[in-house]
CSV table of C-alpha atoms in Angstrom, one decimal:
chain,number,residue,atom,x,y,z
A,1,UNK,CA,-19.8,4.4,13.1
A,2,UNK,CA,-21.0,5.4,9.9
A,3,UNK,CA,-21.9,1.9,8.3
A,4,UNK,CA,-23.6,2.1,4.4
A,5,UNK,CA,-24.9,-1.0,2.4
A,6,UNK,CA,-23.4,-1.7,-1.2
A,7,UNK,CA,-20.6,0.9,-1.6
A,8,UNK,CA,-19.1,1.0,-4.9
A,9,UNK,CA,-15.2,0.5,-4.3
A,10,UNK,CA,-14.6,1.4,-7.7
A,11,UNK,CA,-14.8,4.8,-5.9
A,12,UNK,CA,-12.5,3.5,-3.3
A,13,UNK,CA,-9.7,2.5,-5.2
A,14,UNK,CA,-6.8,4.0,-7.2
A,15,UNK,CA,-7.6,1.5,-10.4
A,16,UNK,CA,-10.9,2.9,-10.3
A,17,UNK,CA,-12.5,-0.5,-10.1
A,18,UNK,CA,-14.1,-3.1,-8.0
A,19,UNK,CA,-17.7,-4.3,-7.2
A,20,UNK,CA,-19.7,-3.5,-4.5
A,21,UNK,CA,-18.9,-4.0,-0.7
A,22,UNK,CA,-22.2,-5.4,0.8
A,23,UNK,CA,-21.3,-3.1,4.1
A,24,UNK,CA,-18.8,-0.2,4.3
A,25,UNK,CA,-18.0,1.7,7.3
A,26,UNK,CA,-15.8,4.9,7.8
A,27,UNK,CA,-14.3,4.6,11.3
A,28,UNK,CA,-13.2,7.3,13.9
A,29,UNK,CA,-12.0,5.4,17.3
A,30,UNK,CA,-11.2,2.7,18.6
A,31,UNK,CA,-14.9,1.8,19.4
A,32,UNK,CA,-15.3,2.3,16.1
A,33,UNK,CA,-14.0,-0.2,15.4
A,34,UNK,CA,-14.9,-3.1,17.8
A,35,UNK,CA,-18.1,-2.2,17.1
A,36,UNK,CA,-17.3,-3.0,13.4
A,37,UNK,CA,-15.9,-6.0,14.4
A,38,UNK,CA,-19.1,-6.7,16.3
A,39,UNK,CA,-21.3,-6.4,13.8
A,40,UNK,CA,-19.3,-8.2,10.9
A,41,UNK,CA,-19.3,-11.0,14.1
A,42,UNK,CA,-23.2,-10.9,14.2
A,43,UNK,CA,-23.7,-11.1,10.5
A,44,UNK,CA,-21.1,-13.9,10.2
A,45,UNK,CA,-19.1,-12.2,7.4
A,46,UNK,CA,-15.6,-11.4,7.2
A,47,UNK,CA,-14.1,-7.7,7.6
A,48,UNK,CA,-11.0,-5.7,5.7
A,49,UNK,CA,-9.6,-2.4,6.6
A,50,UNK,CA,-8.6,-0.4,3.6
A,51,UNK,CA,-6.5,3.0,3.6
A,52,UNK,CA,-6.7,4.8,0.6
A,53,UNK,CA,-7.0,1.4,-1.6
A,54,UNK,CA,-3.7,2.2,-3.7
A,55,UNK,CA,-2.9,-1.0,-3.3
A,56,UNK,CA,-5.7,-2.9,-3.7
A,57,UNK,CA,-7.8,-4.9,-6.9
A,58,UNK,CA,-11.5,-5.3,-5.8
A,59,UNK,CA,-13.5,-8.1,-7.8
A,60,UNK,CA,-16.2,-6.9,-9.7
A,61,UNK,CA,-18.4,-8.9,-7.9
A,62,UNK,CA,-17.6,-6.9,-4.7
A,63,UNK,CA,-16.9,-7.9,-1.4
A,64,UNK,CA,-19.0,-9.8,0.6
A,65,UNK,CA,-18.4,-8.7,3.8
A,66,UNK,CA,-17.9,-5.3,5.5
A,67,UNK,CA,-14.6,-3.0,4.3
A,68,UNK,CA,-13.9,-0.5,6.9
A,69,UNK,CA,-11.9,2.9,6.1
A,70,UNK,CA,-10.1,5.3,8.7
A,71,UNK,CA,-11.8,8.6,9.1
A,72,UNK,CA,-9.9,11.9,9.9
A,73,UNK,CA,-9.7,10.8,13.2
A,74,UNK,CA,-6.8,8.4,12.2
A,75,UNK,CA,-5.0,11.5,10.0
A,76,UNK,CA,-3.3,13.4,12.8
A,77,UNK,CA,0.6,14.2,13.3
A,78,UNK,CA,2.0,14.9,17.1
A,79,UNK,CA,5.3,15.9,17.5
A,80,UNK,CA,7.0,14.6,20.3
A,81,UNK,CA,10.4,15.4,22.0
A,82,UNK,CA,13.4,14.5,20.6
A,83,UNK,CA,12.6,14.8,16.6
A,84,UNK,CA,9.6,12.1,17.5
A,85,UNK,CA,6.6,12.2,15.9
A,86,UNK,CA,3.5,10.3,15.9
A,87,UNK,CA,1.2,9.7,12.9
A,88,UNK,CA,-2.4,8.4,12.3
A,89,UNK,CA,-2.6,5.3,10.1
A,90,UNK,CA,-4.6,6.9,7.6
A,91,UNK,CA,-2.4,10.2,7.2
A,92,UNK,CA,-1.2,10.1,3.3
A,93,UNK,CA,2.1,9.5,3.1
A,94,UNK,CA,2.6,13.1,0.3
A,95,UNK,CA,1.3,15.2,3.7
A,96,UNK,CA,3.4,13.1,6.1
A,97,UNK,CA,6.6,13.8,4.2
A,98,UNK,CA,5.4,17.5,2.9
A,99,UNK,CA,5.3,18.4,7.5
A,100,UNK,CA,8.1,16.5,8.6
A,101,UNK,CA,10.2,18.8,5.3
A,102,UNK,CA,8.8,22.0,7.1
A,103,UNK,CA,10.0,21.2,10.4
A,104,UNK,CA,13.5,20.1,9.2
A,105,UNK,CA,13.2,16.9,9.9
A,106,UNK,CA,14.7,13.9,7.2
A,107,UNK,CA,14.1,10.9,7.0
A,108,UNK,CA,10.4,10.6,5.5
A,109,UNK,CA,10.6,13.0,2.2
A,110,UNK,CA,11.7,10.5,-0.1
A,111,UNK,CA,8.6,8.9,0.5
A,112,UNK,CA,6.0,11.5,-0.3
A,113,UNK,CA,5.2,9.9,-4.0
A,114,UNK,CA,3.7,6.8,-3.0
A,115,UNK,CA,0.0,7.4,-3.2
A,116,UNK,CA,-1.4,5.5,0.0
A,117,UNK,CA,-1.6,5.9,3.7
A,118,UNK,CA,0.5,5.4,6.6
A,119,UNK,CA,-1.2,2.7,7.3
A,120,UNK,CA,-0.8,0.6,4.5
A,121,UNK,CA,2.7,1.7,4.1
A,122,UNK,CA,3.6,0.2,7.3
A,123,UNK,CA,1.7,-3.3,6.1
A,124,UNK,CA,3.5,-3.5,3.4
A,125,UNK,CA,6.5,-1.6,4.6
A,126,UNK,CA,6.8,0.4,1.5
A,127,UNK,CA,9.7,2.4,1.0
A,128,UNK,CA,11.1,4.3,-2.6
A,129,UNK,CA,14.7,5.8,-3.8
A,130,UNK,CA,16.3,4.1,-0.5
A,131,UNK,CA,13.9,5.0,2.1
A,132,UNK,CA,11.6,2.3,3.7
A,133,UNK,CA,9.0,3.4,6.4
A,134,UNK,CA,10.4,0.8,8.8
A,135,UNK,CA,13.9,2.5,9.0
A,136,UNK,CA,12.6,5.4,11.1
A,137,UNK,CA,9.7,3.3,12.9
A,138,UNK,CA,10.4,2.7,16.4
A,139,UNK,CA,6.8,1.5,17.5
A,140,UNK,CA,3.3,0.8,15.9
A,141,UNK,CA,0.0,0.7,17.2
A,142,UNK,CA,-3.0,-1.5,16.8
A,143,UNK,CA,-6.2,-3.0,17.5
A,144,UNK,CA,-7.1,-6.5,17.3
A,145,UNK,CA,-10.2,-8.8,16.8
A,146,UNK,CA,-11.0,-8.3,20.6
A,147,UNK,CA,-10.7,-4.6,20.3
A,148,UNK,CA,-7.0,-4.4,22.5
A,149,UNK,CA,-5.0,-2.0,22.1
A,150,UNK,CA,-1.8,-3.2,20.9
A,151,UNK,CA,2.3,-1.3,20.8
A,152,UNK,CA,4.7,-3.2,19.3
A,153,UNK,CA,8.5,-2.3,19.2
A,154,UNK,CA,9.9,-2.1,15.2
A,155,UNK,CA,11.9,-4.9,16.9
A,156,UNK,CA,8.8,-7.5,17.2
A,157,UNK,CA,7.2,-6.1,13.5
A,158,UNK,CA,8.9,-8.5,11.8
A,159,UNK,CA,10.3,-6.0,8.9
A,160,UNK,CA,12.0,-7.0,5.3
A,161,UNK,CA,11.4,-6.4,2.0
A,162,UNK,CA,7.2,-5.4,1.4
A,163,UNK,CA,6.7,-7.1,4.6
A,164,UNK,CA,5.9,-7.2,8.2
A,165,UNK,CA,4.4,-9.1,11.2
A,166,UNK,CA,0.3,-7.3,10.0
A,167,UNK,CA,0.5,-9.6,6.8
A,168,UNK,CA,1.6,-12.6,9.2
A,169,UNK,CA,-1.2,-11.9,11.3
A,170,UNK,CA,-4.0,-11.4,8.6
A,171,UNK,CA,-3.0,-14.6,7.0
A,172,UNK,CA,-3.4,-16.6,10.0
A,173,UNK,CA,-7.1,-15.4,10.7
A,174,UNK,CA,-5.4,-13.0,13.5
A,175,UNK,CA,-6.0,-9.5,12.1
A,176,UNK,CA,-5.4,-6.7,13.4
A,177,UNK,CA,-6.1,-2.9,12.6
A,178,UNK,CA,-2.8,-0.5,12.1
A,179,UNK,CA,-3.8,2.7,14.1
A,180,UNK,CA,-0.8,4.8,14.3
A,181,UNK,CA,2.7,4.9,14.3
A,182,UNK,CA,5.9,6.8,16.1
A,183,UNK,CA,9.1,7.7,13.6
A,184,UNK,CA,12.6,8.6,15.1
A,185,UNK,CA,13.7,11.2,12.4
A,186,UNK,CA,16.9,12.7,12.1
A,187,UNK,CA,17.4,17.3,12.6
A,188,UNK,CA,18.6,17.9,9.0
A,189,UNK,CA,21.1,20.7,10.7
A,190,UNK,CA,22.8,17.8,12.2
A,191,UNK,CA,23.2,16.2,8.9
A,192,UNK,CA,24.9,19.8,7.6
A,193,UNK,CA,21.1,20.0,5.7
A,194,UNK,CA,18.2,22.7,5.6
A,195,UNK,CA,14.3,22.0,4.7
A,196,UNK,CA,15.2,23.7,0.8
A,197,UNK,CA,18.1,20.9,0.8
A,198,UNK,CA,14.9,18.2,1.6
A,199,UNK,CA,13.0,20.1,-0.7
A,200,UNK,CA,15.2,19.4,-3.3
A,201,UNK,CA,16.0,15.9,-2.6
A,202,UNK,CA,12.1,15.3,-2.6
A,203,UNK,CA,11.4,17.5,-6.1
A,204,UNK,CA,14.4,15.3,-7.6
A,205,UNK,CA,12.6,11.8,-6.7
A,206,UNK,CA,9.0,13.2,-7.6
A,207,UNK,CA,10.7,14.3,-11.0
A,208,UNK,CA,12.2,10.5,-11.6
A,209,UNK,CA,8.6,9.3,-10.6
A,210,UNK,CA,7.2,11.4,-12.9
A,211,UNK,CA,9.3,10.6,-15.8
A,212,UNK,CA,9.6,6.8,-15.1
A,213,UNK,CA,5.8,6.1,-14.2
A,214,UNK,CA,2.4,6.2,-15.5
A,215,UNK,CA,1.0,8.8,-13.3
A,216,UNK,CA,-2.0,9.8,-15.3
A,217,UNK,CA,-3.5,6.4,-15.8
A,218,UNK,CA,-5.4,4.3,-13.0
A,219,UNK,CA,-3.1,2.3,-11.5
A,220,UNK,CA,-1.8,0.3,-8.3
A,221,UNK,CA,1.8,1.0,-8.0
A,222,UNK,CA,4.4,-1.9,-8.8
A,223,UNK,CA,2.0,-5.1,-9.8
A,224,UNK,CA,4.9,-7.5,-8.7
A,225,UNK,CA,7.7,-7.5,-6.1
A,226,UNK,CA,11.6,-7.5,-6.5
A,227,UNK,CA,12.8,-10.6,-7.2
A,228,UNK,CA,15.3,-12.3,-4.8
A,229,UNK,CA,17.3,-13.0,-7.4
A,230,UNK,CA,17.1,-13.0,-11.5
A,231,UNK,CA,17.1,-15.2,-14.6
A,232,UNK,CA,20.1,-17.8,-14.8
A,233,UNK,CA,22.0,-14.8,-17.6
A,234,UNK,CA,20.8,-11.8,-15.8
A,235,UNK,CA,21.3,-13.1,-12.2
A,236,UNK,CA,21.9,-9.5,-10.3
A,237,UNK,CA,18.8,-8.1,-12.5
A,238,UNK,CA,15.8,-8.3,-9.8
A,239,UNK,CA,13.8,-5.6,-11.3
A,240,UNK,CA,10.1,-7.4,-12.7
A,241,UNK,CA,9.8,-4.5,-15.2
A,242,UNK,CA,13.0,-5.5,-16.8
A,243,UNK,CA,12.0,-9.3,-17.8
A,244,UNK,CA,8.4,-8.2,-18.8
A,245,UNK,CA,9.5,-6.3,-20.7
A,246,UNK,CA,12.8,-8.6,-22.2
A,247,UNK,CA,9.8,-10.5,-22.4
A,248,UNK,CA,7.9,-8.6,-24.7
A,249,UNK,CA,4.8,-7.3,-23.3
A,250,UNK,CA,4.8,-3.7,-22.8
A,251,UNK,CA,1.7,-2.2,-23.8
A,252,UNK,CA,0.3,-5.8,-24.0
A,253,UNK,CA,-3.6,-5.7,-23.1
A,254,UNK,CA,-6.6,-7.6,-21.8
A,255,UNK,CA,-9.9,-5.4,-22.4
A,256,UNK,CA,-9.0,-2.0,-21.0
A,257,UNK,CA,-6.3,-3.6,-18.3
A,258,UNK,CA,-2.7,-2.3,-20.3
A,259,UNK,CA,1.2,-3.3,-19.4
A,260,UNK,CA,2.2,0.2,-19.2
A,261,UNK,CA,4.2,1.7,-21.9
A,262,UNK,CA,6.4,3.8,-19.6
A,263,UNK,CA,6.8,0.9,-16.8
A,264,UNK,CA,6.7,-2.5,-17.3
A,265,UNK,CA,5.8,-3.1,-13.8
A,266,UNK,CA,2.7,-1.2,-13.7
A,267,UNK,CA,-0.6,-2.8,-15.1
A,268,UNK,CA,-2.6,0.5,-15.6
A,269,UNK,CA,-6.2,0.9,-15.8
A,270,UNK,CA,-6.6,2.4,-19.7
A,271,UNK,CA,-9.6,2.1,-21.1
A,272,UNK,CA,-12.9,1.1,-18.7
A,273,UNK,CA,-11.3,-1.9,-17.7
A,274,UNK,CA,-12.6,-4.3,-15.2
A,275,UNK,CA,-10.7,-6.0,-12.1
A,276,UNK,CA,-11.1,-9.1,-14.4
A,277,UNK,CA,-9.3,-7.9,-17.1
A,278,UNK,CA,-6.6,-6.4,-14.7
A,279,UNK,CA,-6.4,-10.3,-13.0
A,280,UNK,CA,-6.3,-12.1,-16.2
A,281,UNK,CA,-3.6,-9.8,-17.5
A,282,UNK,CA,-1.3,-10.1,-14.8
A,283,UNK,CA,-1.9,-13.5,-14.8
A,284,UNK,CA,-0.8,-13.8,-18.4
A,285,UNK,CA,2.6,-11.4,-17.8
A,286,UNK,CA,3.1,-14.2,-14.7
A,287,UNK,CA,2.7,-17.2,-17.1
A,288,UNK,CA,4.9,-15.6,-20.0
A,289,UNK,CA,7.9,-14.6,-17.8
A,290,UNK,CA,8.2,-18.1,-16.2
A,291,UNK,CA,7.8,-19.8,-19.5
A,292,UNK,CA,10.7,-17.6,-21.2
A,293,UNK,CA,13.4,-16.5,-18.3
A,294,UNK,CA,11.5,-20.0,-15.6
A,295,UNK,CA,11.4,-16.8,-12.5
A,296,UNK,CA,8.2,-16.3,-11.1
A,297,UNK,CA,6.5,-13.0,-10.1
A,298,UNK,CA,4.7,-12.7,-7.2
A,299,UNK,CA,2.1,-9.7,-7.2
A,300,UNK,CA,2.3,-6.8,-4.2
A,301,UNK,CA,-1.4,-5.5,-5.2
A,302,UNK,CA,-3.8,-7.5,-2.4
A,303,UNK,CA,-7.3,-9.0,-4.4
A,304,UNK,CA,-10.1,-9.1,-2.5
A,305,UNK,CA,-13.3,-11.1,-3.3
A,306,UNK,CA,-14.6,-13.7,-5.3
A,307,UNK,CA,-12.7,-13.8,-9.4
């Protein structure tokens, strides 16, 4: 295990921010990581598994406790029979959707402009233009606090909207560590389709990104989650971005943290700003919203440490 003392995770984390973590360790295997687990045990401090940290806001005090990343260990694809395939957690999602195109496969290339890992995808069970990662999921693997090896059916994962049974577990103290994952995909030539017809269908979702999204600036992805349901006027409306910004507060900005002016939703990273400026201001878009349209956003970025 390669284990380091105060790692910047400014360097760690797609807002380019964040304190740092007292002890960070890249991980390769399964002893790996009980013997992370171990040591964050010994020294009585608490441990986090990141991905690629594109969906995470680190305090700028850091992290008091050990953060452990995947190595490349965790980033391999094995095809299986039957259009299976199994994926390390901490293969991006781009290259997972860029091999399963080549081989013909569908069901995964809608997916390749989230900027994270497979692992964190199936945590949050992220999903874009119609696709979710949980709808081609048959089973996941993991590893918990005593180092077992865990499979779970997509049956007992506990899927729905930015969610699964990982988030569950975390929050009750019962963590465990997303290793890999096995996807039932679909022959394109069954669906009357060829790789250049994925192709396209990929190109024309990165080209809506593109246009729709601040790209070029730090950022997390969406700060808040869909809303269940809308404003008493606007009740089918469950976009966030559409009642920040009814509400006034694109470009809006706290120190360098900025309510994007090309997406609402997105709180970017413009100018040297700190994870406290990023808090506070998402904060603030929270408070306004309620107080003009009484909905409240809940945020999908994960804060870790002391604010």
């Amino acid at each position: 295990m390669d284990l380091r003392e105060n790692e910047m995770m400014s360097a760690h984390t797609s807002l380019k921010v964040g304190g740092p973590s007292r002890f960070f360790a890249k991980a390769e295997s399964t002893a790996d990581l009980a013997e992370a687990r171990r040591f964050a045990q010994e020294q009585k401090i608490p441990c986090f598994v990141v991905g690629k940290g594109t969906n995470l806001l680190v305090s700028d005090k850091g992290f008091r406790g050990l953060i452990v990343q995947l190595g490349r260990a965790y980033s391999n694809l094995e095809n299986l029979e039957g259009a299976k395939i199994r994926v390390g957690a901490a293969t991006p999602l781009a290259r997972l959707a860029r091999e399963t195109i080549n081989q013909g496969f569908a069901g995964m290339h809608k997916l390749a402009g989230i900027p994270g890992s497979l692992g964190g995808a199936i945590y949050m069970n992220a999903g874009a233009y119609g696709q979710e990662i949980s709808q081609t999921c048959i089973e996941v693997e993991s590893v918990d606090s005593e180092g077992i090896v865990r499979t779970r059916a997509v049956a007992d994962c506990d899927f729905g909207y930015r969610h699964s049974i990982f988030q569950e577990l975390a929050a009750a103290g019962k963590g465990e560590t997303i290793t890999a994952a096995t996807f039932q995909l679909t022959e394109a030539s069954t669906m009357g389709k060829s790789s250049a017809d994925l192709e396209s269908e990929m190109q024309e979702c990165m080209a809506k990104r593109k246009a729709s999204q601040p790209l070029n600036m730090p950022n997390a992805g969406s700060t808040f989650k869909r809303l269940s349901a809308g404003a008493t006027e606007t009740p089918t409306q469950v976009a966030p971005g559409y009642y920040i910004e009814q509400a006034g507060l694109k470009g809006y900005r706290i120190g360098g943290a900025e309510v994007s002016t090309l997406h609402a939703n997105f709180i970017v990273n413009a100018s040297g700003a700190t994870a406290k400026d990023i808090k506070e201001l998402s904060e603030f878009v929270q408070a306004k919203v309620a107080e003009k349209f009484g909905i409240e956003l809940k945020r999908e970025i994960i804060l870790l440490g002391e604010f």
